[in-house]
Coordinates of C-alpha atoms and ligand atoms in Angstrom, one line a residue:
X245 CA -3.6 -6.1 -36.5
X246 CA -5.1 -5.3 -33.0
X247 CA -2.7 -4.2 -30.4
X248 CA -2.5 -6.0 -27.2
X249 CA -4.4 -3.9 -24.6
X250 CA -1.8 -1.7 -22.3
X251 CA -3.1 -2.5 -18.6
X252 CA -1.8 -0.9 -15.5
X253 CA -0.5 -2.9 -13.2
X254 CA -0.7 -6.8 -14.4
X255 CA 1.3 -9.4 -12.3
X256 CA 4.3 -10.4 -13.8
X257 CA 4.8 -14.4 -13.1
X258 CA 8.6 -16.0 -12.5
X259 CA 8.3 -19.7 -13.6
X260 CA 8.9 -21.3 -10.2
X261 CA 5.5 -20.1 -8.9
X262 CA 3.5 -23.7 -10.7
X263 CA 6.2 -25.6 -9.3
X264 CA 5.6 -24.7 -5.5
X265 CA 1.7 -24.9 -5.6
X266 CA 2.6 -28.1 -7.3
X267 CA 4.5 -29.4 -4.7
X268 CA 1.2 -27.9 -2.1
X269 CA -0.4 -30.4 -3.6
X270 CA 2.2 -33.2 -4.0
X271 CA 2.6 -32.9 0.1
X272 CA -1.2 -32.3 0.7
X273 CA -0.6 -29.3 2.6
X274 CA -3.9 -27.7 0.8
X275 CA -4.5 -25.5 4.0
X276 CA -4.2 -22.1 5.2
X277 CA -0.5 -22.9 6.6
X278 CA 2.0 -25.3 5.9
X279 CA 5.8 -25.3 3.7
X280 CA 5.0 -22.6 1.5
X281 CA 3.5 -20.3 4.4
X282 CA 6.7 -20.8 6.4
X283 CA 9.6 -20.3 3.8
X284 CA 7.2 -17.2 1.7
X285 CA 7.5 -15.7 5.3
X286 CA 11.4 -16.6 5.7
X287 CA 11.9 -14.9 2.9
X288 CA 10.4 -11.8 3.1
X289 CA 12.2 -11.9 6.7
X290 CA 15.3 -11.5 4.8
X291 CA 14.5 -9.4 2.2
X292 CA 13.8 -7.1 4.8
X293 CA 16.6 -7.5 6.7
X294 CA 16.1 -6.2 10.0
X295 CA 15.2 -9.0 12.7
X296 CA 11.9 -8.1 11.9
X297 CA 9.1 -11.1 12.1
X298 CA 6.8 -11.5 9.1
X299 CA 3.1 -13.1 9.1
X300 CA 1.7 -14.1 6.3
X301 CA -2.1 -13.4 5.8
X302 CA -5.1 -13.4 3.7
X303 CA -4.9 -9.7 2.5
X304 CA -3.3 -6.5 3.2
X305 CA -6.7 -5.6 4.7
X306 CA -6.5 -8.2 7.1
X307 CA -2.8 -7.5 8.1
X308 CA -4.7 -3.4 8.9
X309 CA -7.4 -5.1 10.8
X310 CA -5.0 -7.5 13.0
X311 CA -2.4 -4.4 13.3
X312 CA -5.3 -2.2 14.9
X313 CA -7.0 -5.1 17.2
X314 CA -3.1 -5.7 18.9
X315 CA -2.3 -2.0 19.4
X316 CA -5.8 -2.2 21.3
X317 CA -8.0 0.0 19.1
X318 CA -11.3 0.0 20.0
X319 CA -14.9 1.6 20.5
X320 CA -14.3 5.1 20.9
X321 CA -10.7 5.4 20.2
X322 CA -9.7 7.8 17.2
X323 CA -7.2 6.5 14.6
X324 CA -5.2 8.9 12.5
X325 CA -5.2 8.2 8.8
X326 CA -3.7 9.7 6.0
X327 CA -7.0 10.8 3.9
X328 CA -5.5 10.3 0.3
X329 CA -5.2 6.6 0.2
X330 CA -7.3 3.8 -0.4
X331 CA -10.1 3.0 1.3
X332 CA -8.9 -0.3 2.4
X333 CA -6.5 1.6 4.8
X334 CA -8.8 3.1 6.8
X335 CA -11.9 0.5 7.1
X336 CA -10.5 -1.5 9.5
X337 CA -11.1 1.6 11.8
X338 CA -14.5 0.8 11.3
X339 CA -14.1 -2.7 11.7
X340 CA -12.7 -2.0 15.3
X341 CA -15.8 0.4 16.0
X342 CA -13.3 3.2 15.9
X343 CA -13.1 7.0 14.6
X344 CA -10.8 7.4 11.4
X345 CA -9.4 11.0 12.0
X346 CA -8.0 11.8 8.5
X347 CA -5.1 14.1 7.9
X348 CA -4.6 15.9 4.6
X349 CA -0.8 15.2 2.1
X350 CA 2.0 17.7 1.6
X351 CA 3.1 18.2 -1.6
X352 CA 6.2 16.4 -2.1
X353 CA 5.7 13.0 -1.0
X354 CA 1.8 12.9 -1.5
X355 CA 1.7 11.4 2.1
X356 CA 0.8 12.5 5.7
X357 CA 1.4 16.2 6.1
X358 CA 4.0 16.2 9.6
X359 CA 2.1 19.8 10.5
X360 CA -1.3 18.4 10.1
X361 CA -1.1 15.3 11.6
X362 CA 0.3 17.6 14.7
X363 CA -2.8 19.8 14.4
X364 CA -4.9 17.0 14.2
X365 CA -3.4 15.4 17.5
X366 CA -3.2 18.3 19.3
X367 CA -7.2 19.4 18.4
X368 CA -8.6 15.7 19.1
X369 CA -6.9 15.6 22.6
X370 CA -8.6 19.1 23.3
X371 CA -11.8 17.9 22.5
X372 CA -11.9 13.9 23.2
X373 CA -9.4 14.2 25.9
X374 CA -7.5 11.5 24.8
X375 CA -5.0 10.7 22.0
X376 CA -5.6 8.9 19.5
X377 CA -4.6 5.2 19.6
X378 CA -2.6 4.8 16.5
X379 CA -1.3 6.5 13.4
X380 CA -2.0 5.2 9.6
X381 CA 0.9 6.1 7.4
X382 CA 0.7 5.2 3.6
X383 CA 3.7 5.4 1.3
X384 CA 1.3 6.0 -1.2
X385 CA 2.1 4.8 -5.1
X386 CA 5.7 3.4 -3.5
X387 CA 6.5 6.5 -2.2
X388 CA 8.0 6.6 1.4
X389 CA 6.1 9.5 3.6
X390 CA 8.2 11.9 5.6
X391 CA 9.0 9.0 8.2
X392 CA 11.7 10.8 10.2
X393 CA 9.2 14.2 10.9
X394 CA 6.3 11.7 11.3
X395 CA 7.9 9.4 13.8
X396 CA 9.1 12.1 16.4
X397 CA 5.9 13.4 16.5
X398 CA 4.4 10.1 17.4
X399 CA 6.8 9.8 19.7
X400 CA 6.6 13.0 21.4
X401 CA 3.1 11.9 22.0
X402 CA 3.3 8.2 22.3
X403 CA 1.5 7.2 19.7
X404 CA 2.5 3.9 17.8
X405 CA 2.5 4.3 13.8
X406 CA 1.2 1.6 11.6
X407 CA 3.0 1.2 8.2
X408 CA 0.5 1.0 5.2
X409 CA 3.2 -0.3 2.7
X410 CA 1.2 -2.2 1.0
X411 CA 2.4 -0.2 -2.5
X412 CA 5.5 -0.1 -1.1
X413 CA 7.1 -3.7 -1.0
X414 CA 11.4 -2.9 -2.0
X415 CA 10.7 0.8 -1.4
X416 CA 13.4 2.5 1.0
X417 CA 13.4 5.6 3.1
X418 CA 17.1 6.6 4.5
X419 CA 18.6 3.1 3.1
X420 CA 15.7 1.4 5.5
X421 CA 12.9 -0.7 3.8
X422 CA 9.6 0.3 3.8
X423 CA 7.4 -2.5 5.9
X424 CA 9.7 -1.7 8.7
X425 CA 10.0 2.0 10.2
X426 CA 6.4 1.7 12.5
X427 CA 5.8 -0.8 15.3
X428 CA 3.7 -2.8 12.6
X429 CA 3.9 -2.7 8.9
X430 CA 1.5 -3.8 6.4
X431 CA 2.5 -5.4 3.1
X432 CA 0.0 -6.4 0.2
X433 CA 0.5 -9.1 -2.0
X434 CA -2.9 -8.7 -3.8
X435 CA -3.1 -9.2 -7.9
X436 CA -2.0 -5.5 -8.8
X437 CA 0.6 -4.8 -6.2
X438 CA 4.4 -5.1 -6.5
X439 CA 4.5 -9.4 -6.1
X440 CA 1.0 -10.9 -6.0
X441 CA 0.2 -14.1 -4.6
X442 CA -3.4 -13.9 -5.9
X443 CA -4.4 -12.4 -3.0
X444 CA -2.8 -12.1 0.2
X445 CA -0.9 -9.6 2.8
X446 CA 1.4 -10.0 5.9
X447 CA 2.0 -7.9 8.6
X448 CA 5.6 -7.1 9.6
X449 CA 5.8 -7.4 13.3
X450 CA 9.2 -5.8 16.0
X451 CA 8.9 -8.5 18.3
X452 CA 8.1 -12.3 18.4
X453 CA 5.3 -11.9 20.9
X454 CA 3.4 -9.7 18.2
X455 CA 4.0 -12.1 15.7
X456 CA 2.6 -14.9 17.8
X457 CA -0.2 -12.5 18.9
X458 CA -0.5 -11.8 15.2
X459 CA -0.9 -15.4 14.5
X460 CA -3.2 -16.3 17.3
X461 CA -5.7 -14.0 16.4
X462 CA -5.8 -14.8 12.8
X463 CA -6.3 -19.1 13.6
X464 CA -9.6 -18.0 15.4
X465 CA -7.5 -16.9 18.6
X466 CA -7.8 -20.6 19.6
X467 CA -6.1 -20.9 23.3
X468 CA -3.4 -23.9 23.8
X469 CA -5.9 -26.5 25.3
X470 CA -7.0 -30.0 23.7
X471 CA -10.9 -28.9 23.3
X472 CA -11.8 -25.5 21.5
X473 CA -11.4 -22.7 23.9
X474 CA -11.9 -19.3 23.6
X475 CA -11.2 -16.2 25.6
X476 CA -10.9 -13.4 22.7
X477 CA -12.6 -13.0 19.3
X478 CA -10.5 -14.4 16.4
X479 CA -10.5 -14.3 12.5
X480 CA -9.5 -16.3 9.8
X481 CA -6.8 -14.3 8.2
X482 CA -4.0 -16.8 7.7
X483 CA -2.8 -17.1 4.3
X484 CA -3.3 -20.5 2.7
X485 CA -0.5 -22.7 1.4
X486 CA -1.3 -22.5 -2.3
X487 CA -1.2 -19.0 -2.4
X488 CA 2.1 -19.2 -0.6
X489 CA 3.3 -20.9 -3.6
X490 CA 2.9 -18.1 -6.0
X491 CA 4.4 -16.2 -3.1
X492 CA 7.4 -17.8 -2.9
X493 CA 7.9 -18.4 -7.1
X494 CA 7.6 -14.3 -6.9
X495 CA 9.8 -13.7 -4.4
X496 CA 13.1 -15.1 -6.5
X497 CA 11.9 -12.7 -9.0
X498 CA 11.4 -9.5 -6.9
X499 CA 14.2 -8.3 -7.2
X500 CA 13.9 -7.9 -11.5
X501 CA 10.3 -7.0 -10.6
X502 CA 11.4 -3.9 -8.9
X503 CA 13.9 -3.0 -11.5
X504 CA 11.7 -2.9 -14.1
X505 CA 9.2 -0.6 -12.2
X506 CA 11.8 2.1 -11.9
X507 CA 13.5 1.4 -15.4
X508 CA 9.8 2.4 -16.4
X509 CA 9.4 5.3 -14.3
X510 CA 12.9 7.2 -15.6
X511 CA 11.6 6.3 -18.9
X512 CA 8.5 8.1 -19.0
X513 CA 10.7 10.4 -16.5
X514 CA 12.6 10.9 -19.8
X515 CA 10.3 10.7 -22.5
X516 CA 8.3 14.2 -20.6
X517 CA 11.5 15.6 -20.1
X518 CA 10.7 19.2 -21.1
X519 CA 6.5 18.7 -21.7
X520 CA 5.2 21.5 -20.6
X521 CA 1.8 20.8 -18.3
X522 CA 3.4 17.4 -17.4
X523 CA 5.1 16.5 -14.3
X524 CA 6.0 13.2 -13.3
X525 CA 6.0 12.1 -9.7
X526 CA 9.5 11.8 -8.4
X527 CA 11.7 11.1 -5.4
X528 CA 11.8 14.1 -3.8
X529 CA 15.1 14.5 -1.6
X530 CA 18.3 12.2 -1.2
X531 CA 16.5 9.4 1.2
X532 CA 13.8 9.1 -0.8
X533 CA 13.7 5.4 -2.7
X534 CA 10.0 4.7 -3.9
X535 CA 9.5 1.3 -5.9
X536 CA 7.5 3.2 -8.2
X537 CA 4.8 0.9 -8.0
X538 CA 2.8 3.1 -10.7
X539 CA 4.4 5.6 -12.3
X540 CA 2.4 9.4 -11.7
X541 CA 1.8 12.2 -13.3
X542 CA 0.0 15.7 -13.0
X543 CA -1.5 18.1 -15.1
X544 CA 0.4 21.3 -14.6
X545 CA -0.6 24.7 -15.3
X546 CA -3.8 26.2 -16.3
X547 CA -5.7 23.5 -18.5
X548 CA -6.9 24.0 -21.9
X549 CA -10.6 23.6 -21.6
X550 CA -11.7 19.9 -21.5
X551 CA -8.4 18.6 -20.4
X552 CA -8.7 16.7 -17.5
X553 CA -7.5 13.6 -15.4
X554 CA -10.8 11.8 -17.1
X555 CA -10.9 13.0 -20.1
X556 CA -6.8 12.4 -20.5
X557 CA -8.3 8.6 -19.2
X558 CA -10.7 8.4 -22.1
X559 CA -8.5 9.6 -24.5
X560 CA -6.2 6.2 -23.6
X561 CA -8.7 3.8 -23.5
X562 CA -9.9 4.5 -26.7
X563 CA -6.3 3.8 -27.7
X564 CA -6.5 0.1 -25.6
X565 CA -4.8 1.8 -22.8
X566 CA -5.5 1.6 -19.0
X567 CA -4.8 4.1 -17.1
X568 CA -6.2 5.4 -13.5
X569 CA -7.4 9.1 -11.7
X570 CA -5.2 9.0 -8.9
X571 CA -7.0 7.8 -4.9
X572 CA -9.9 10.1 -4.8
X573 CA -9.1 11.1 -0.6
X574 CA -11.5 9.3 2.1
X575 CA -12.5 12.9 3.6
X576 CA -14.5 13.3 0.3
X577 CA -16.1 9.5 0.7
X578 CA -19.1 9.5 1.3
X579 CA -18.5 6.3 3.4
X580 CA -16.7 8.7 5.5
X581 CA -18.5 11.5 5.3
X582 CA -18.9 11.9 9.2
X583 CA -15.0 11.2 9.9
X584 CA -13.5 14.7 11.1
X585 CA -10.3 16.0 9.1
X586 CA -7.7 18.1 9.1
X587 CA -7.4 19.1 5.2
X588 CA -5.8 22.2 3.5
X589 CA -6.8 20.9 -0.2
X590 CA -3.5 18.9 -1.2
X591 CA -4.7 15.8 -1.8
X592 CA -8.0 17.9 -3.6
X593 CA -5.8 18.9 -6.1
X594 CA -3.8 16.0 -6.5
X595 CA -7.1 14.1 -7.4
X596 CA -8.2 16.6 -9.5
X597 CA -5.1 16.9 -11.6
X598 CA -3.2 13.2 -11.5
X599 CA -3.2 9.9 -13.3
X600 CA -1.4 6.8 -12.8
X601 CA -0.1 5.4 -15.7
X602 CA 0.6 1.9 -16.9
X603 CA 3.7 0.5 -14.9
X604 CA 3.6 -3.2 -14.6
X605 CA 6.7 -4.6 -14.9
X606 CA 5.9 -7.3 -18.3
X607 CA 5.4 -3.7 -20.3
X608 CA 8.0 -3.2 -22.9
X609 CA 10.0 -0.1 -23.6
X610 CA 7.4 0.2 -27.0
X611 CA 4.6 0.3 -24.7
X612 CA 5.6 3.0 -22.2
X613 CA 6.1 5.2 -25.4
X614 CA 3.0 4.8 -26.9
X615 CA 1.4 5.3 -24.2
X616 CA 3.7 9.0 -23.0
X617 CA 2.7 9.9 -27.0
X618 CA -0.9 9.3 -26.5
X619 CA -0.6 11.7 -24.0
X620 CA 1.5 13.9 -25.3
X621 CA -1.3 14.4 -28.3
X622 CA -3.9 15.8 -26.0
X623 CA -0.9 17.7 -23.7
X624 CA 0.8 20.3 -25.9
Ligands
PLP861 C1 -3.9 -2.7 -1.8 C2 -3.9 -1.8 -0.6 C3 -4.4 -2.1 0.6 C4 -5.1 -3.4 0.9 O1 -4.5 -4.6 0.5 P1 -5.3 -5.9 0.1 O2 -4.3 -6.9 0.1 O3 -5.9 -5.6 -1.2 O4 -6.4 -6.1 1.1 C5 -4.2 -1.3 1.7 N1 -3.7 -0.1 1.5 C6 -3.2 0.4 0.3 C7 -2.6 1.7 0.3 C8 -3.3 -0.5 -0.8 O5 -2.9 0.0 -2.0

């Protein structure tokens, strides 16, 4: 009998979701705001916990994009960015006309290096004569960065950080949640990521005003007068109603969601317990909570000839099983290929030696070990 196909990262639905888009429909609120848009957001508020104001928007992307335009990034201004991401963390740079400076990962976390993200500051404000308008940190694959480092050296030069925690939705950094340590944090609800509402982001704002500002510029930044008038360029960024829905029917199982993603994690943790060439990603220090959106790991050691992070790929799908090269880093994009950074080759090797393995939460305990003994066949 053929085997069901092992994916990734595949969206794991609660029940209630149907119900809510239902009752979209039922109320005719088939719009970009409405019900669902108002109670997805209240609960994300309180998931969160911290007095924090959530808006809900069309895409993580957009939340980026809306995050740069309020902390007034534009023409000419550089933007720090930790280089091994996705892409979709650092184009809204672009968007604003911007210069994405990227800064290379330290080892443990995979995430913005504290040293070179000083270097990088220091060496751009020698040469522009300014610094740079705002910081991009990832917690890349669920895994908070070094936020207490990162954070006084923004401070120290007064630089706001934007929170890319787009893969990091329940992930928790000194008991705090992810979404939440920056002046504006960016969640992703898109099909792969931790909840999905088909599509969709928010941005996690300190204050009601940038919430308001947030909300503003994503309804075409229409002013408050009874004709259409305009004084700033706007977008159309909100999220709609029906996709609310699913957001809400996935918010009552988020919790279970999460779970599972780390029950998966310390099982492969456990199944490579004592494989030698294999390490799997892991919270590095006391403080350190990640979600484990996907589950990591690296090839260790020298490697036999032909075994790498693409060949290791192939040998999976032709077993009906997805796996993924870990985020090849934006300084080697070619998109980016004029962006300066400040690299010392950690996220190189990362990409060069890692995979992400299948971690969506609907995976059974069978399929997590067939897929750690497919690897272990080509890793002995
Ligand atoms: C998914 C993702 C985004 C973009 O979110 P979308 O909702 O897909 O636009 C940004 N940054 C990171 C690190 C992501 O993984």
């Amino acid at each position: 009998m053929e085997r069901e196909r092992i994916l990734l990262s595949l969206a794991t639905m609660g029940g209630a979701e149907r119900h809510y888009i239902a009752d979209a429909f039922d109320t005719g609120w088939v719009v970009p705001l409405g019900p669902n848009v108002d109670l997805f957001e209240k609960s994300l508020q309180e998931y969160l916990d911290t007095g924090h104001r959530v808006v809900a928007l069309s895409s993580g992307t957009a939340a980026i994009h809306l995050a740069l335009n309020q902390l007034g990034v534009t023409r000419g201004d550089d933007v720090v960015c930790q280089s091994f991401t996705f892409a979709a963390s650092a184009f809204p740079i672009v968007y604003q006309c911007a210069t994405p400076v990227f800064v290379d990962s330290e080892p443990d976390t995979w995430n913005m290096s504290p040293a070179l993200l000083e270097r990088a500051i220091v060496e751009r404000k020698a040469r522009t004569g300014r610094s740079p308008k705002a910081i991009i940190v990832v917690h890349l694959y669920g895994m908070p960065a070094r936020m207490d480092e990162i954070t006084a050296i923004a401070a120290r030069h007064r630089i706001p950080i934007v929170e890319d925690a787009a893969e990091a939705l329940g992930s928790e950094y000194g008991g705090r949640k992810c979404g939440t340590l920056g002046e504006l944090g960016v969640l992703s609800f898109n099909g792969n990521k931790i909840i999905t509402t088909s599509g969709g982001g928010a941005l996690v704002c300190r204050t009601p005003e940038q919430a308001l500002r947030t909300i503003f510029l994503a309804t075409q930044a229409r002013e408050n007068r009874p004709y259409y008038h305009h004084e700033s360029l706007g977008y159309n960024y909100r999220l709609s109603n029906i996709s609310a829905g699913i957001g809400r029917g996935q918010m009552e199982v988020l919790p279970r969601l999460l779970a599972r993603r780390r029950e998966i994690h310390a099982l492969y943790r456990t199944l490579f317990a004592g494989v030698r060439g294999i390490r799997v990603m892991e919270n590095p220090a006391p403080g350190f909570d990640s979600n484990f959106w996907l589950t990591c790991i690296t090839l260790e050691g020298d490697l036999p000839a032909g075994l790498n992070p693409e060949s290791l790929r192939r040998h999976l799908e032709g077993a009906g099983i997805e796996s993924r090269q870990l985020w090849k880093p934006l300084h080697l994009q070619p998109v980016f290929a004029h962006a300066p950074a400040f690299i010392d080759g950690t996220s190189e090797g990362l990409f060069a030696r890692g995979l992400c393995l299948p971690s969506g939460a609907a995976l059974t305990d069978d399929d997590i070990t067939r897929v750690a003994h497919r690897i272990m066949e080509l890793v002995k």
